[in-house]
Short mmCIF file of C-alpha atoms in Angstrom, two decimals:
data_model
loop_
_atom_site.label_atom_id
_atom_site.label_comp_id
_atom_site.label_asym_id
_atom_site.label_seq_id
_atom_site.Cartn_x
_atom_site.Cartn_y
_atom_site.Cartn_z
CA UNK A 26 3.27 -31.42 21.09
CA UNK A 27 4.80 -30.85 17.47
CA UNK A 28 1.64 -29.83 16.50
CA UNK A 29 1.78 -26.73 19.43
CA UNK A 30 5.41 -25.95 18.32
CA UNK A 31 4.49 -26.12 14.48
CA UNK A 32 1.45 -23.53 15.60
CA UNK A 33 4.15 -21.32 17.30
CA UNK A 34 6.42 -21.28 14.95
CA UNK A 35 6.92 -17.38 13.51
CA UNK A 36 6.03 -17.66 9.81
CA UNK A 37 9.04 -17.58 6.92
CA UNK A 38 11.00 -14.18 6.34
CA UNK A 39 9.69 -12.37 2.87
CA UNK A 40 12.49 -13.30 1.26
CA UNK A 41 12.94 -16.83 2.45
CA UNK A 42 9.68 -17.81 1.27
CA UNK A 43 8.84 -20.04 -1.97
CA UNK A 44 5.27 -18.55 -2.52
CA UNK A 45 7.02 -14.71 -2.41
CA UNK A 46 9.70 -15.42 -4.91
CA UNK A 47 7.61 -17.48 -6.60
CA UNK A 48 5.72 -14.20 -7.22
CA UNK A 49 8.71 -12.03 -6.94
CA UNK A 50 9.72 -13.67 -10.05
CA UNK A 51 6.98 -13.73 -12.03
CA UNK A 52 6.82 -9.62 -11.06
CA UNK A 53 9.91 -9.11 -12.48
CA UNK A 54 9.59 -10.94 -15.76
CA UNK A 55 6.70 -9.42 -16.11
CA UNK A 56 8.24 -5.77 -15.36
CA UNK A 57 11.08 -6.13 -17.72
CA UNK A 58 8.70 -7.35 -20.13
CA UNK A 59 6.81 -4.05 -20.00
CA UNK A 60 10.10 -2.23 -20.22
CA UNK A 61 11.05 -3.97 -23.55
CA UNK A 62 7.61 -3.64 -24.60
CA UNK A 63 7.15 0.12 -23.98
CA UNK A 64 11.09 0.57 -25.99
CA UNK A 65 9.98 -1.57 -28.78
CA UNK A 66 6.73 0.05 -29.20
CA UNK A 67 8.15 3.40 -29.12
CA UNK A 68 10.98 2.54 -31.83
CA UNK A 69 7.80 1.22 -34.25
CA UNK A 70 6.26 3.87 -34.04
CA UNK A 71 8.58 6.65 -34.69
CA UNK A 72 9.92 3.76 -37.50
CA UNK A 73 6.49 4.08 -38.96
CA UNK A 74 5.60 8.38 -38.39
CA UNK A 75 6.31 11.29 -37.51
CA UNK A 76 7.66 12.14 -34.00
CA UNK A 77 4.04 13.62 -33.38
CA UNK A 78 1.72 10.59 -34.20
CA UNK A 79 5.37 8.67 -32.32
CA UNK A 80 3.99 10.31 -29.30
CA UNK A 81 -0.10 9.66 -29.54
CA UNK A 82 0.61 6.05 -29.85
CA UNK A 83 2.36 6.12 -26.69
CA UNK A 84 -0.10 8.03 -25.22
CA UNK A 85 -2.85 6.11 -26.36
CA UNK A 86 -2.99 3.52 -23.56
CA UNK A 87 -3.21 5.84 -20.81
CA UNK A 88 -6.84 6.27 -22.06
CA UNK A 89 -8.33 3.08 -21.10
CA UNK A 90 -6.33 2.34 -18.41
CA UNK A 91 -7.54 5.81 -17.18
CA UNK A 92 -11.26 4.82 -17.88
CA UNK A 93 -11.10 1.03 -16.86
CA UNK A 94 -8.42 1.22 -13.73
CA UNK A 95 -11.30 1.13 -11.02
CA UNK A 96 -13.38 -1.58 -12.82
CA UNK A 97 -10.37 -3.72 -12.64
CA UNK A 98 -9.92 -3.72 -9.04
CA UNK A 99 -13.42 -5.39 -8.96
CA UNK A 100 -12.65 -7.68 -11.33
CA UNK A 101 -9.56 -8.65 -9.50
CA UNK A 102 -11.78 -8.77 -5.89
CA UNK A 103 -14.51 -10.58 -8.04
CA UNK A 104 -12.54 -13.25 -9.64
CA UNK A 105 -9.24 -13.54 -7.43
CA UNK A 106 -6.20 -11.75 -7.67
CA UNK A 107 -4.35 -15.01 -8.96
CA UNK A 108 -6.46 -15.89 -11.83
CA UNK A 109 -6.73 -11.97 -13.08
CA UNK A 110 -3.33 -12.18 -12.96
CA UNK A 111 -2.69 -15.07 -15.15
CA UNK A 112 -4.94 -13.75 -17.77
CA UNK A 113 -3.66 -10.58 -18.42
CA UNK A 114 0.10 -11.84 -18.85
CA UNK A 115 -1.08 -14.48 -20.94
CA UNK A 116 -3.34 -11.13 -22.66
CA UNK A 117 -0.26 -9.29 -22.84
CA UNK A 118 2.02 -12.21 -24.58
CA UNK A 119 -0.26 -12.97 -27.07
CA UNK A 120 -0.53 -9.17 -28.10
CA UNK A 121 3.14 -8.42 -28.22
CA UNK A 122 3.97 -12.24 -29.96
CA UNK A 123 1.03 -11.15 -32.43
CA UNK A 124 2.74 -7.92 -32.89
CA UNK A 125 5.73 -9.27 -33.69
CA UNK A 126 4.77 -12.08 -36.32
CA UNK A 127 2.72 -9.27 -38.03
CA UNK A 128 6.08 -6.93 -38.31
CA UNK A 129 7.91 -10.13 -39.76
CA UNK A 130 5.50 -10.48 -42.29
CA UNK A 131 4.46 -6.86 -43.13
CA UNK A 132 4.45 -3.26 -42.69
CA UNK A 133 0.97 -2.48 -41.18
CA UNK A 134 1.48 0.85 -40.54
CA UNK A 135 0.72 3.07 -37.27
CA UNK A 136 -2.93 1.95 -36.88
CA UNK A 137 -1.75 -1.31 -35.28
CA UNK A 138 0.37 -0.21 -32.97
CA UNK A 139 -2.38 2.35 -31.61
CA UNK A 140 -4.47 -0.93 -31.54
CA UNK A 141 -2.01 -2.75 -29.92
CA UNK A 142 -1.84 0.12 -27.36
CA UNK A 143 -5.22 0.25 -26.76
CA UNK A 144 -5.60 -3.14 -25.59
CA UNK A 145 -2.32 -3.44 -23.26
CA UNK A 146 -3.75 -0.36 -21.90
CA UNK A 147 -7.37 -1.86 -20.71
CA UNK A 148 -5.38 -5.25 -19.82
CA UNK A 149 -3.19 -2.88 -17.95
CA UNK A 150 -6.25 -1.65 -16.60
CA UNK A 151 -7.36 -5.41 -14.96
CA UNK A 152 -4.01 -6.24 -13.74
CA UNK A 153 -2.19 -3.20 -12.06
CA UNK A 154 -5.04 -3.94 -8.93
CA UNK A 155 -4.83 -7.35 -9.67
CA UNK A 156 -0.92 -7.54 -8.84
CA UNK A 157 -2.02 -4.92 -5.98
CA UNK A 158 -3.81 -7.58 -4.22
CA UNK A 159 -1.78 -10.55 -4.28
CA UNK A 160 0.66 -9.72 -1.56
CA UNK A 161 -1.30 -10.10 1.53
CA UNK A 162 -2.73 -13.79 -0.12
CA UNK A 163 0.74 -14.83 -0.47
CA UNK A 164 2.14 -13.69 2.77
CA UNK A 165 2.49 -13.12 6.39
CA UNK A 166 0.65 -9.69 7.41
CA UNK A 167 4.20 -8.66 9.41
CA UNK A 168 5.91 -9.41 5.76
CA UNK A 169 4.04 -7.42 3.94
CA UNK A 170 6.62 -4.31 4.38
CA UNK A 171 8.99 -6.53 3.33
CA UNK A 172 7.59 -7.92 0.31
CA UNK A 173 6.56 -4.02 -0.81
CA UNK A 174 10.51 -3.30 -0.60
CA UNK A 175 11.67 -6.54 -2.71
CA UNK A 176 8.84 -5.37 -4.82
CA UNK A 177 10.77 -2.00 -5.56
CA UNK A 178 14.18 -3.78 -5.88
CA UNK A 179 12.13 -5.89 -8.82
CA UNK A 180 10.76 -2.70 -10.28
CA UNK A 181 14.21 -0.81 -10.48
CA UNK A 182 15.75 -4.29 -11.97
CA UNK A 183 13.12 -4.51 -14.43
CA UNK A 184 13.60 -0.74 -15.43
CA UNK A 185 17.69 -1.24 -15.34
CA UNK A 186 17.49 -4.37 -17.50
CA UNK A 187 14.76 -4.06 -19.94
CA UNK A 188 15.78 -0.91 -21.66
CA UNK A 189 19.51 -2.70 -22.57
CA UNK A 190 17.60 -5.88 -23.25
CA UNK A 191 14.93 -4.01 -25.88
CA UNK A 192 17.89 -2.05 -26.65
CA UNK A 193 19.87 -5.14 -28.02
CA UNK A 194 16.73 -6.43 -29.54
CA UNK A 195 16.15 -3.99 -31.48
CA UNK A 196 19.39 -3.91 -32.64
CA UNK A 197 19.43 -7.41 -33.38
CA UNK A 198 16.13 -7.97 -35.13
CA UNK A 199 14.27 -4.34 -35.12
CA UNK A 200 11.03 -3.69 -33.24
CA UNK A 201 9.58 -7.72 -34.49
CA UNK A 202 12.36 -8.91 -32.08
CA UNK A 203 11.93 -6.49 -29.44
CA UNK A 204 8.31 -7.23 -29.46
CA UNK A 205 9.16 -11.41 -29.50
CA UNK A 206 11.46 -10.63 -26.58
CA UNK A 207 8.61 -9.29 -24.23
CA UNK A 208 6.23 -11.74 -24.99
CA UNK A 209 9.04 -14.69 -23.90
CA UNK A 210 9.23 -12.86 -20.92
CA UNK A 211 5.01 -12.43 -20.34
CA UNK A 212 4.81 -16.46 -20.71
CA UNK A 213 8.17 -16.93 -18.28
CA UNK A 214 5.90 -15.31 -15.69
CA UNK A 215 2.93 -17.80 -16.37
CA UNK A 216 3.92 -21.05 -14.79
CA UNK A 217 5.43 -19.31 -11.80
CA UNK A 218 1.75 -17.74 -11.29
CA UNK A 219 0.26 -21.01 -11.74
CA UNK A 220 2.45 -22.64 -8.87
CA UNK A 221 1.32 -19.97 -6.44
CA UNK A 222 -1.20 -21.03 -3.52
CA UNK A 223 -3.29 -18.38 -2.26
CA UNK A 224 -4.11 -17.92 1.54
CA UNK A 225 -7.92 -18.06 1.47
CA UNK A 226 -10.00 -14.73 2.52
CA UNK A 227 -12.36 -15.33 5.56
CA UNK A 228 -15.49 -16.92 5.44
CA UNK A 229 -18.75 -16.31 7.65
CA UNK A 230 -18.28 -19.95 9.16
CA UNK A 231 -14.10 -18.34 10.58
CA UNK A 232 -15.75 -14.70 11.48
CA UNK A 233 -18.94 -14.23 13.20
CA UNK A 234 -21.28 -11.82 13.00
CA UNK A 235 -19.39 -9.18 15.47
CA UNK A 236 -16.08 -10.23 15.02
CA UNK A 237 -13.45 -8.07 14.36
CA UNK A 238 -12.45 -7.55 10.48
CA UNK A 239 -8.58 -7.47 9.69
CA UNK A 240 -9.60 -3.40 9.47
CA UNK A 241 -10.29 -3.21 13.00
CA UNK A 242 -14.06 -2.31 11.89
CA UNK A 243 -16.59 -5.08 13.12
CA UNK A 244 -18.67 -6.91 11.21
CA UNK A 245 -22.23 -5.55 11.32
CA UNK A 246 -25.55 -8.19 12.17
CA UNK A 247 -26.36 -9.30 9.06
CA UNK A 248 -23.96 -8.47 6.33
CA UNK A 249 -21.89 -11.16 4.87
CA UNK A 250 -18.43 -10.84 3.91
CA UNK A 251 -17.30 -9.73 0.69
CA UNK A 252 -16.73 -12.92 -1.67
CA UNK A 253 -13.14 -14.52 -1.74
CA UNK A 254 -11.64 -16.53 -4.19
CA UNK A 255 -12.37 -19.86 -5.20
CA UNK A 256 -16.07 -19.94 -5.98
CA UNK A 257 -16.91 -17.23 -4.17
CA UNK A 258 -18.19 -14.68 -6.87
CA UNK A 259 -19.80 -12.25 -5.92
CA UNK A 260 -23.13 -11.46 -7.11
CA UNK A 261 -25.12 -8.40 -8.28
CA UNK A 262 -23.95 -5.11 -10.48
CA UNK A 263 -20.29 -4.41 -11.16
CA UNK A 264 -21.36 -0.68 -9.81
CA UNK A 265 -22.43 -2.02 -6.79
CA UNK A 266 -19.02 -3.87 -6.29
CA UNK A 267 -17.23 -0.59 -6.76
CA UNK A 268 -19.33 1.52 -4.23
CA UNK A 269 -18.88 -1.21 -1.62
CA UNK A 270 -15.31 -0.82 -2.23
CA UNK A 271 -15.39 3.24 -2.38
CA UNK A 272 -17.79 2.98 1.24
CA UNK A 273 -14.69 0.71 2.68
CA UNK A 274 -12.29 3.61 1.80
CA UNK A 275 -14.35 6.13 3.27
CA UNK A 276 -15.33 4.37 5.99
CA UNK A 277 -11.89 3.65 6.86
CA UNK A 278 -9.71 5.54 9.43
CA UNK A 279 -6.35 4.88 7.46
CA UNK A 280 -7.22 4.49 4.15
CA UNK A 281 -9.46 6.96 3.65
CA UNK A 282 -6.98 9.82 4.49
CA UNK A 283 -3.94 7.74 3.01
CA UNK A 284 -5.92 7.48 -0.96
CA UNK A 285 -6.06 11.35 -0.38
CA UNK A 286 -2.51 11.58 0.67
CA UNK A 287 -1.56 9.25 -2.66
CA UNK A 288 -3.59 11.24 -5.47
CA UNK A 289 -2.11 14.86 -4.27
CA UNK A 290 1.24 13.14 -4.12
CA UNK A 291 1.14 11.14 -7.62
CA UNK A 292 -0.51 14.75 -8.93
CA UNK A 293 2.60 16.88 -7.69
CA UNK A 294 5.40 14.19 -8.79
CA UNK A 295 4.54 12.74 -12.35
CA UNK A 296 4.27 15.27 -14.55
CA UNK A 297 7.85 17.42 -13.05
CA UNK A 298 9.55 14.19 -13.06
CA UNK A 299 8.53 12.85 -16.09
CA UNK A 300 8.38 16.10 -18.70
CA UNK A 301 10.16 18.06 -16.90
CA UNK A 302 13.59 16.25 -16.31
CA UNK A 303 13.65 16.10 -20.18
CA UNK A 304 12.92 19.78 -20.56
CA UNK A 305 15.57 20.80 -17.70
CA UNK A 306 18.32 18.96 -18.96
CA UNK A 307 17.54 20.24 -22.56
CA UNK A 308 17.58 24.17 -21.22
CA UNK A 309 20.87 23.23 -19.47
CA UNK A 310 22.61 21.66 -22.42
CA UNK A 311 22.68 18.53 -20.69
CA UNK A 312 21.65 16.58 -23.53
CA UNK A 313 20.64 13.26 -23.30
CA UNK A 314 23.25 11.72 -21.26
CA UNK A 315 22.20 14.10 -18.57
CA UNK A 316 18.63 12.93 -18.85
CA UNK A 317 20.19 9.24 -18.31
CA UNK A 318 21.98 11.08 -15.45
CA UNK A 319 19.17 12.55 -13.70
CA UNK A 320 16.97 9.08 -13.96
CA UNK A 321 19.93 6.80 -12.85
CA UNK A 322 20.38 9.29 -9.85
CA UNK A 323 16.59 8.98 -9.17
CA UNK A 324 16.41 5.25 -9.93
CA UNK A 325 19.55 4.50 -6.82
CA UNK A 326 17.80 6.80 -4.27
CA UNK A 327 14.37 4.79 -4.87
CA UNK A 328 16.58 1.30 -4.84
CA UNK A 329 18.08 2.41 -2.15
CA UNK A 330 14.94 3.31 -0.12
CA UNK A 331 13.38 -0.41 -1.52
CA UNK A 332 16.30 -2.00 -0.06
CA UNK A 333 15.98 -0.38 3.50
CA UNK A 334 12.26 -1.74 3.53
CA UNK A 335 13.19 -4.76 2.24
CA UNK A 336 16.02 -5.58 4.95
CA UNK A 337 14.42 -3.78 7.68
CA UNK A 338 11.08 -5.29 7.12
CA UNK A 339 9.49 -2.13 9.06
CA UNK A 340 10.02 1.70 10.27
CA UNK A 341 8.93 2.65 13.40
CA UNK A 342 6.15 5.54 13.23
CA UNK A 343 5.42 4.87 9.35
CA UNK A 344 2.82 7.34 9.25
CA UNK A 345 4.67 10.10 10.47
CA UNK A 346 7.60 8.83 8.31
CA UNK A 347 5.59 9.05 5.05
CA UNK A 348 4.37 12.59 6.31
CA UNK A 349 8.05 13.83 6.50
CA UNK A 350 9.84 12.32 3.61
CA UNK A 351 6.85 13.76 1.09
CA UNK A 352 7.79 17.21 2.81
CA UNK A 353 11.49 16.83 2.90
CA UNK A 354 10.85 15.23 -0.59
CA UNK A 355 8.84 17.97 -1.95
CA UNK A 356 11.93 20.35 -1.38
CA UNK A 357 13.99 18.45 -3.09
CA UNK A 358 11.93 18.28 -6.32
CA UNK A 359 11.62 22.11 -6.06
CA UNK A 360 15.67 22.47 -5.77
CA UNK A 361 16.11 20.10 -8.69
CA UNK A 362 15.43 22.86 -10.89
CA UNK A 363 17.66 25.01 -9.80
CA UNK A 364 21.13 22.77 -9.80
CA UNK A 365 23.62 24.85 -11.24
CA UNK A 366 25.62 21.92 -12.37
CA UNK A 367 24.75 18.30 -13.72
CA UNK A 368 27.01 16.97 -10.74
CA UNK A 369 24.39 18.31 -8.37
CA UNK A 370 21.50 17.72 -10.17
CA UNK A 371 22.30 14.43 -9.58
CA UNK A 372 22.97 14.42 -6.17
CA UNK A 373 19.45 15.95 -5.88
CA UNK A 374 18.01 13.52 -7.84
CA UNK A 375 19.31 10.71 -5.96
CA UNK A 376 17.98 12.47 -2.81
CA UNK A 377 14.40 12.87 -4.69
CA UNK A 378 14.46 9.10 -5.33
CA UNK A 379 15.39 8.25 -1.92
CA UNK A 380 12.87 10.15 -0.23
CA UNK A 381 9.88 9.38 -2.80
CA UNK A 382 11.16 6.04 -2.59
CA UNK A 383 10.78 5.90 1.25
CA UNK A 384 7.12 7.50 1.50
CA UNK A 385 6.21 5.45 -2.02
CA UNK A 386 6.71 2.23 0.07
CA UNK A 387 5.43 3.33 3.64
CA UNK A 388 2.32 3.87 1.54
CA UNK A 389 2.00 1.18 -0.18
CA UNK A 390 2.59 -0.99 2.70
CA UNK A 391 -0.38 0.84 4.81
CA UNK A 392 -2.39 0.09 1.96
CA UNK A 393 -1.30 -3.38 2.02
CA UNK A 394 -1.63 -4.10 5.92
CA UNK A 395 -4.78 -1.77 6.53
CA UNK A 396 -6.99 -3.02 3.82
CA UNK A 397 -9.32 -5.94 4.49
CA UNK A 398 -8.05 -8.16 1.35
CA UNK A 399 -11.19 -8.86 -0.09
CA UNK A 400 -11.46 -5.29 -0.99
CA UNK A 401 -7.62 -4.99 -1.61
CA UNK A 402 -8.37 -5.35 -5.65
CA UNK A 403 -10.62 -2.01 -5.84
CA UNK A 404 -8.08 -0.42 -3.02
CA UNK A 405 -5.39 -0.83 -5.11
CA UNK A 406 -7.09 0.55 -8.02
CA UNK A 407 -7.99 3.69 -6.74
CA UNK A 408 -4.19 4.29 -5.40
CA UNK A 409 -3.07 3.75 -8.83
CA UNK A 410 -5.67 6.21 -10.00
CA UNK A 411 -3.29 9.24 -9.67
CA UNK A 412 -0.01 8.11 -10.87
CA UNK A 413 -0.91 5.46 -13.41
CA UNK A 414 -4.39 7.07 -14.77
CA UNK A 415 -4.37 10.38 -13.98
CA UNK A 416 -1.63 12.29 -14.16
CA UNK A 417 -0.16 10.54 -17.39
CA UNK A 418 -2.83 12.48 -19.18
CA UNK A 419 -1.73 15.62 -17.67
CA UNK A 420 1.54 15.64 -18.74
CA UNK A 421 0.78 17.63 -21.84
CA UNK A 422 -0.56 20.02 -19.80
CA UNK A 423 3.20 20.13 -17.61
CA UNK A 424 4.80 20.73 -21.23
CA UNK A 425 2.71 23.83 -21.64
CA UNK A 426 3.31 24.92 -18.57
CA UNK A 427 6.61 24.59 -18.86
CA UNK A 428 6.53 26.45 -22.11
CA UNK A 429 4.77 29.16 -20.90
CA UNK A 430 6.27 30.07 -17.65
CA UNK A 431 9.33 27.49 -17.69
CA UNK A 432 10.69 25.14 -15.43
CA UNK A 433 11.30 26.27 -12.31
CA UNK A 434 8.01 27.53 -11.66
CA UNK A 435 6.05 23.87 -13.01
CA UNK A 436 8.97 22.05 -10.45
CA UNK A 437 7.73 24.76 -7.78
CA UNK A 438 4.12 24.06 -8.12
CA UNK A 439 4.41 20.32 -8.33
CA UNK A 440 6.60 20.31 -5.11
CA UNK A 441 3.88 22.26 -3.26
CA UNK A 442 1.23 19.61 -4.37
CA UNK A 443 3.63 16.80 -3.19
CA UNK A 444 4.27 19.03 0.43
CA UNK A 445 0.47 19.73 0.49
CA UNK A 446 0.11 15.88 0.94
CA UNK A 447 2.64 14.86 3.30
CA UNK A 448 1.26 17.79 5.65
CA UNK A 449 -1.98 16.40 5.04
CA UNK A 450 -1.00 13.56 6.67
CA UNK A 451 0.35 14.69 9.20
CA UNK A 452 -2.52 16.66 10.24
CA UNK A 453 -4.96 13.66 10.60
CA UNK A 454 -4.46 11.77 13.90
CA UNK A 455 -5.42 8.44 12.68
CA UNK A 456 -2.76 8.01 9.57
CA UNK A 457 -0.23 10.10 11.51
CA UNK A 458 -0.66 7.52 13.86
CA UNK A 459 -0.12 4.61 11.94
CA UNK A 460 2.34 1.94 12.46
CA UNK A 461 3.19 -0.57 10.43
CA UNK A 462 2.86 -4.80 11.94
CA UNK A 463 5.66 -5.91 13.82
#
């Protein structure tokens, strides 16, 4: 009898449960570490050069995280989200505690930092899909909406709290302190990883040959399922490992079309958002308060949208949702450069942040809930592709743009990238279709 009622019994709320915080915690030490680490790092470096070689050490990492992103999701499917995980923090705190003994005790010059740089960028690289594919091992599938909301409340509040925090630091102690700070804050993340228990991935003794995969696909006679976490390594080339996980995508009825949907969105967004705020509120004679202006704007409207997810736990029709709100979305972005006044820049802004915000999540939650978690590492990695390997290296290219033909017409064209994905979702049945676990 209390066995049957334990069995019923509807699983813990995101937010209620110890494994999710546990993570949720370790997430946002983490986060804030990589906002203090990012402020101190740029402070050394313009400390140490010219504004110039400033900017190609902070540029620097986007190289091998461009380069290793996709190897890292099969690492991360390979070895186990946790473990990949726990590695790269601990990486990632002894780089930025190593950087900051070395400051204390010399002046090494630019070289290290571009070093340093280098190496959080292929950790980076190992455990963006890593952190990707930990939700649905910690969690209830009909959370997982949930947990991708208190997951954007974590990002915003490591964004809000690490520049003051690097800020002070640097104040304090100059970039050695900064760089101290974020590595406390790397190992504060380590023993909350360690006290996480994974859900294990299906085996081929709890799914038959024929049985439905959490995809909806079925298993075909003969193939075994791809290898889990503890002990379960998989075998043969890394290469091979990624085109399994590139034949899941495109073999997929939601994913497929939503990774398509993601790069053409990441493409349009990044580079106006990024370079181009700066640029706007320069030609306006904003300055930079209205640069801090414009992001605080677009930092509520995408808090905003995480906290909707995040209490709601679902919207109805996500597909369609995500379809409309990168349209609607897209229009925004474009009016954005056309505010005649800081006031309603910012209203704009908070609209652009609530709408990205809103389709951001959706997506990331279909990832989440559609992907078969053994493949969730490499899945991750190529959604990341676009925003986090991709498109940092075009922003150069935006500032040209911008240059040559100014801002309006660079928000313009990155708008109609951004609408030319939401209507391609909305033009394929099967993601315009999809709904999100109730």
């Amino acid at each position: 009898m209390s066995a049957a009622v334990l069995a019923a019994a509807p699983p813990r709320p995101a937010h209620r449960d110890p494994q999710v915080l546990r993570w949720l915690g370790a997430y946002t030490a983490s986060t804030v570490g990589d906002s203090v680490y990012y402020l101190a790092l740029s402070w050394a470096a313009v400390s140490s050069g010219s504004p110039a070689q400033a900017g190609l050490v902070m540029a620097v990492s986007a190289v091998p995280r461009a380069l290793l992103l996709l190897f890292g999701g099969v690492i991360a499917d390979r070895l186990g989200p946790r473990r990949v995980v726990l590695v790269s923090d601990t990486a990632r705190c002894l780089v930025t505690l190593g950087l900051a003994a070395t400051l204390l005790a010399a002046s090494p010059g630019l070289w290290l930092l571009a070093a340093a740089a280098l190496v959080f960028g292929a950790v980076d690289a190992v455990f963006l899909p890593a952190v990707g594919a930990l939700p649905p091992r910690i969690a209830a599938r009909d959370q997982l909406a949930r947990v991708q909301g208190l997951r954007g409340l974590a990002y915003r509040m490591g964004s809000v709290l690490g520049a003051p925090l690097g800020g002070l630091a640097v104040a304090t102690g100059g970039p050695a302190s900064a760089f101290g700070a974020a590595g406390a804050l790397f190992a504060l993340s380590l023993p909350l990883l360690c006290a996480l228990r994974l859900r294990p991935l299906p085996t081929e003794e709890k799914l038959p040959t024929g049985e439905k995969l959490p995809t909806g696909e079925k298993l075909p006679a003969g193939e075994k399922l791809p290898a889990g976490e503890k002990g379960e390594k998989a075998d043969g080339p890394v290469l091979r490992d990624l085109a399994d996980g590139l034949r899941h995508l495109r073999g997929h009825r939601v994913l497929g079309p939503l990774m398509i949907t993601i790069l053409l969105a990441d493409l349009g967004f990044v580079g106006p958002l990024n370079v181009g705020l700066a640029l706007l509120a320069e030609q306006r004679g904003w300055g930079a308060p209205g640069i801090g202006w414009l992001l605080a704007g677009f930092g509520a409207g995408a808090g905003a949208a995480s906290l909707l997810l995040a209490v709601r736990g679902r919207l109805p029709r996500a597909g369609t949702t995500l379809g409309w709100t990168m349209i609607l979305g897209a229009a925004a972005v474009a009016a954005l450069a056309f505010a005649p006044r800081l006031p309603v820049a910012v209203a704009v802004a908070v609209a652009v942040g609530l709408l990205a915000g809103v389709s951001g999540a959706l997506c990331h939650a279909l990832v989440q809930t559609e992907c078969d978690p053994a493949y969730l590492g490499r899945v991750s990695a190529v959604s990341s592709l676009g925003s986090l390997g991709l498109a940092p290296l075009g922003m150069p290219l935006t500032g040209a743009a911008a240059g040559l033909w100014g801002t309006g017409p660079v928000f313009v064209a990155g708008a109609a990238v951004c609408a030319l994905s939401g209507a391609f979702a909305l033009t394929v049945p099967s993601l315009r279709r999809a709904e999100l676990p109730r």
